Short mmCIF file of C-alpha atoms in Angstrom, two decimals:
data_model
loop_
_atom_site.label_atom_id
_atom_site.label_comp_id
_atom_site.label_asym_id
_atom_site.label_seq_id
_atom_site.Cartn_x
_atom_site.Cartn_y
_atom_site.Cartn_z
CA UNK A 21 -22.37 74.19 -59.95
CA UNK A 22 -25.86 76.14 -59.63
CA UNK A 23 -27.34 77.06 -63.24
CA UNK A 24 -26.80 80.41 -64.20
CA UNK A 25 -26.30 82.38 -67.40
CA UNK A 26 -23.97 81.04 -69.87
CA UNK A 27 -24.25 77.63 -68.67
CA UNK A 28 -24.58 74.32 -70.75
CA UNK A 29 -27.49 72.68 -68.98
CA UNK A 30 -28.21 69.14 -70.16
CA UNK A 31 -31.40 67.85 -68.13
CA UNK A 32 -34.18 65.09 -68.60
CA UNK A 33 -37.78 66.05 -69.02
CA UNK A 34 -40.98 64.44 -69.33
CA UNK A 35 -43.77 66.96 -70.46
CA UNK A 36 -47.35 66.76 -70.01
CA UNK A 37 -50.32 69.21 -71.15
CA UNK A 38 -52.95 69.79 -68.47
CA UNK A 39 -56.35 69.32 -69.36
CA UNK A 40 -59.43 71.35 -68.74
CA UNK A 41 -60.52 68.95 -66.39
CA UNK A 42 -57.20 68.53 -64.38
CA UNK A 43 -55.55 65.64 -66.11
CA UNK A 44 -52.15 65.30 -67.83
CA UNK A 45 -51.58 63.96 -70.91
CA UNK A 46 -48.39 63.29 -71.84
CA UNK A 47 -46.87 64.47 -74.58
CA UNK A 48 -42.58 63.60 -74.64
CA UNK A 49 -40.28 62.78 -72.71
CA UNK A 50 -35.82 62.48 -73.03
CA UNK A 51 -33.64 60.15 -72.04
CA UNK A 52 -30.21 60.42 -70.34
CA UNK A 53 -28.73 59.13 -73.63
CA UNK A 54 -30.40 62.03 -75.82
CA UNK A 55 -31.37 64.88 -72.92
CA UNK A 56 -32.19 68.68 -74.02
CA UNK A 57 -29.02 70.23 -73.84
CA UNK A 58 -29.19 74.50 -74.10
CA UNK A 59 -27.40 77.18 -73.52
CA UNK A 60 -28.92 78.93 -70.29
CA UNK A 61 -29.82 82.16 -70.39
CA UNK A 62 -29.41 83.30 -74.24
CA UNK A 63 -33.35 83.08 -75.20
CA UNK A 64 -32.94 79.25 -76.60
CA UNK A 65 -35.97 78.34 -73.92
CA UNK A 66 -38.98 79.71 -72.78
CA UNK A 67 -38.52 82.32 -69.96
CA UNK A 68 -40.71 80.88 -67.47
CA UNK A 69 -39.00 77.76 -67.80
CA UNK A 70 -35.74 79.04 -67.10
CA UNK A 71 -37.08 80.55 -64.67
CA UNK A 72 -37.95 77.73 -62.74
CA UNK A 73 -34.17 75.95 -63.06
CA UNK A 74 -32.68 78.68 -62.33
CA UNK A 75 -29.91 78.29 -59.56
CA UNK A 76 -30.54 73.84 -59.52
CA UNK A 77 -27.47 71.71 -59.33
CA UNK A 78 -26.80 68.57 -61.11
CA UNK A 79 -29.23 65.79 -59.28
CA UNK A 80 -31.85 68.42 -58.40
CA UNK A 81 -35.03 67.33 -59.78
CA UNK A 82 -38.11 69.89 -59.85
CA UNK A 83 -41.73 69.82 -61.03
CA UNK A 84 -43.30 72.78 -62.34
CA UNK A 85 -46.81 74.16 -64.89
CA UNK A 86 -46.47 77.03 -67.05
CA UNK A 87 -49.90 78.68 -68.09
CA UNK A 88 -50.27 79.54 -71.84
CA UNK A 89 -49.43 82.99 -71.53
CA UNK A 90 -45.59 81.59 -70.28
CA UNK A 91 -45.14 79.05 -72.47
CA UNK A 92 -47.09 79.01 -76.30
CA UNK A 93 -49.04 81.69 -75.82
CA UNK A 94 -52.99 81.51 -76.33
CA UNK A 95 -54.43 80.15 -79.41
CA UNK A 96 -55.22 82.73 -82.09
CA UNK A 97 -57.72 81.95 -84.17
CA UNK A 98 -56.44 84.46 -86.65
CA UNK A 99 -53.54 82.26 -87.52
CA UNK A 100 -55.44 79.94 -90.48
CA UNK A 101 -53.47 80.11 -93.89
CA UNK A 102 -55.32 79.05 -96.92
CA UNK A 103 -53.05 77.99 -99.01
CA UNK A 104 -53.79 76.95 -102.58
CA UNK A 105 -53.96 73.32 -103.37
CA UNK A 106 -52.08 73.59 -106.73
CA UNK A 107 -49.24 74.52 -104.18
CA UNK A 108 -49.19 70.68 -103.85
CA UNK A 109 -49.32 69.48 -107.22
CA UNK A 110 -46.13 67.56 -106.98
CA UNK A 111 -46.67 65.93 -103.91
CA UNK A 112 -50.30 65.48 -103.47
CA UNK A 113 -52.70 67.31 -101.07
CA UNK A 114 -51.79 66.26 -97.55
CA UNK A 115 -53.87 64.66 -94.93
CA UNK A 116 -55.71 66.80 -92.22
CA UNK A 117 -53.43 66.77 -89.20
CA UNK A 118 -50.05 66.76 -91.41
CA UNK A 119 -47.82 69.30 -90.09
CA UNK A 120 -46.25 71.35 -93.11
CA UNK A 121 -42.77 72.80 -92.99
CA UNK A 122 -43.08 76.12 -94.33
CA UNK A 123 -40.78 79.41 -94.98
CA UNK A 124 -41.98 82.87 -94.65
CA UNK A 125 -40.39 85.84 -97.40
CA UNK A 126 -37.84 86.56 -95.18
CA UNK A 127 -36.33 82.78 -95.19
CA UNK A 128 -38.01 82.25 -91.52
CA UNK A 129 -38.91 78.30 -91.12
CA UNK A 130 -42.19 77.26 -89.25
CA UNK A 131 -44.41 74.73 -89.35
CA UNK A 132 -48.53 74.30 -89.81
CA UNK A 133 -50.75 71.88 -89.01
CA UNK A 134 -53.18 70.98 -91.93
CA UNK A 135 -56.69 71.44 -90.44
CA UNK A 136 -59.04 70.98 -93.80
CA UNK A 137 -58.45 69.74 -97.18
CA UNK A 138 -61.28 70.73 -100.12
CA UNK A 139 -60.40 70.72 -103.86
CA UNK A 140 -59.15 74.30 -103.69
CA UNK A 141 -56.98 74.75 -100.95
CA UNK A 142 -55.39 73.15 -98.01
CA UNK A 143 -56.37 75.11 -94.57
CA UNK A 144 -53.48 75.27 -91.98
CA UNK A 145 -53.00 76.03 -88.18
CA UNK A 146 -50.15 78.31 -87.97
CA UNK A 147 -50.38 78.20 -83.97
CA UNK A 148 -47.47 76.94 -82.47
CA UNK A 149 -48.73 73.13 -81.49
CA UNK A 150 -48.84 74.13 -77.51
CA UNK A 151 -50.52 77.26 -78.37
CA UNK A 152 -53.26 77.48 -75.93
CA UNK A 153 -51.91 74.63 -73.52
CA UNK A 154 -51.06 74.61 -69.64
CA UNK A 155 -47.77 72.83 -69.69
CA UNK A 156 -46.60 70.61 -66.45
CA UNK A 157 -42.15 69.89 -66.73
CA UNK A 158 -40.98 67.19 -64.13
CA UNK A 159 -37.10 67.87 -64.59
CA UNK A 160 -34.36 66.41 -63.58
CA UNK A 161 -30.56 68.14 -64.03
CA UNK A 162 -28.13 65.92 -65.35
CA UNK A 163 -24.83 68.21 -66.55
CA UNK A 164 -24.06 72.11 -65.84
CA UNK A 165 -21.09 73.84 -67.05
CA UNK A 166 -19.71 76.85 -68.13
CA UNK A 167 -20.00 77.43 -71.90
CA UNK A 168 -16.98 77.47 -73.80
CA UNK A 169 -16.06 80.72 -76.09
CA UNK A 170 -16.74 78.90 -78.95
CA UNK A 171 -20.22 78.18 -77.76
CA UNK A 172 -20.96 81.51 -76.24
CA UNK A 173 -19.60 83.18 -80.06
CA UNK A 174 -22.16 80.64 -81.81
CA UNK A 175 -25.03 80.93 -79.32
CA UNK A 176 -26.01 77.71 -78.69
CA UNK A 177 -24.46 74.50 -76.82
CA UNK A 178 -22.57 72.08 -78.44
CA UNK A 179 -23.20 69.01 -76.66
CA UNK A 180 -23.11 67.75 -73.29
CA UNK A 181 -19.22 67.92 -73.34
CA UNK A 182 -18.89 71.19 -75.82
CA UNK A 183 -17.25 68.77 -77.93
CA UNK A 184 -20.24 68.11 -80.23
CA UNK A 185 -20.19 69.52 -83.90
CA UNK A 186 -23.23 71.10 -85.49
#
């Protein structure tokens, strides 16, 4: 079965940024006991990366790079929060590089990356982590199948089999 909208996909990555000067670096990777599973076609994924499984059948393995405008975007340097340190008065001011879970006013979740630490406040990167970063997917397809009703109502796959709970 060729992937197509409204299909589980379960597939093995590995991911790797591209460097400035042409290397990867690799970043993650799944395993065929824990593979990204998604619903195909519903806006769980990147575009561009859909894209480029688009119509592959279980065993088909593919290699593609997605520039930052298709994956992350670019980084905006705009995106610095200064949030005050007495925010973290219970739990102590966090290192530089911790990445913060925080919620917007509307209940949104997102995360930060702490960039600088003084006695006042506690700068963070709210980039996305790959902001700015050429992407490179070797993939490999391990499941496709249609998506139950259940999982088409709820908008997301629920396992491999559509047996998993949430």
């Amino acid at each position: 079965m060729a992937i197509e909208n409204n299909n589980v996909v379960a597939l093995n990555y590995k991911l790797h940024t591209v460097e400035a000067n042409g290397e990867k670096a690799f970043v993650e990777e799944t395993t065929t006991e824990n593979p990204l599973t998604f619903l195909y076609g519903v806006g769980m994924m990147l575009p561009k990366f859909e894209e480029n499984i688009a119509g592959l059948n279980i065993g088909d393995k593919t290699s593609f790079t997605l520039e930052p405008n298709d994956a992350y975007g670019e980084k905006d340097d705009r995106a610095i929060a200064q949030l005050p340190a007495d925010m973290f008065k219970e739990t102590g001011l966090p290192p530089v590089g911790e990445v913060l879970p925080l919620q917007d006013n509307e209940g949104n979740q997102f995360r930060a990356v702490v960039v600088e630490v003084t006695p006042e406040a506690v700068v963070a990167d709210l980039n996305h982590p790959m902001a700015g970063k050429t992407l490179n997917f070797d993939v490999e397809i391990l499941a496709v199948r249609p998506a139950t009703e259940e999982e088409l109502a709820h908008g997301h796959a629920h396992g491999i089999d559509g047996e998993s709970g949430h």
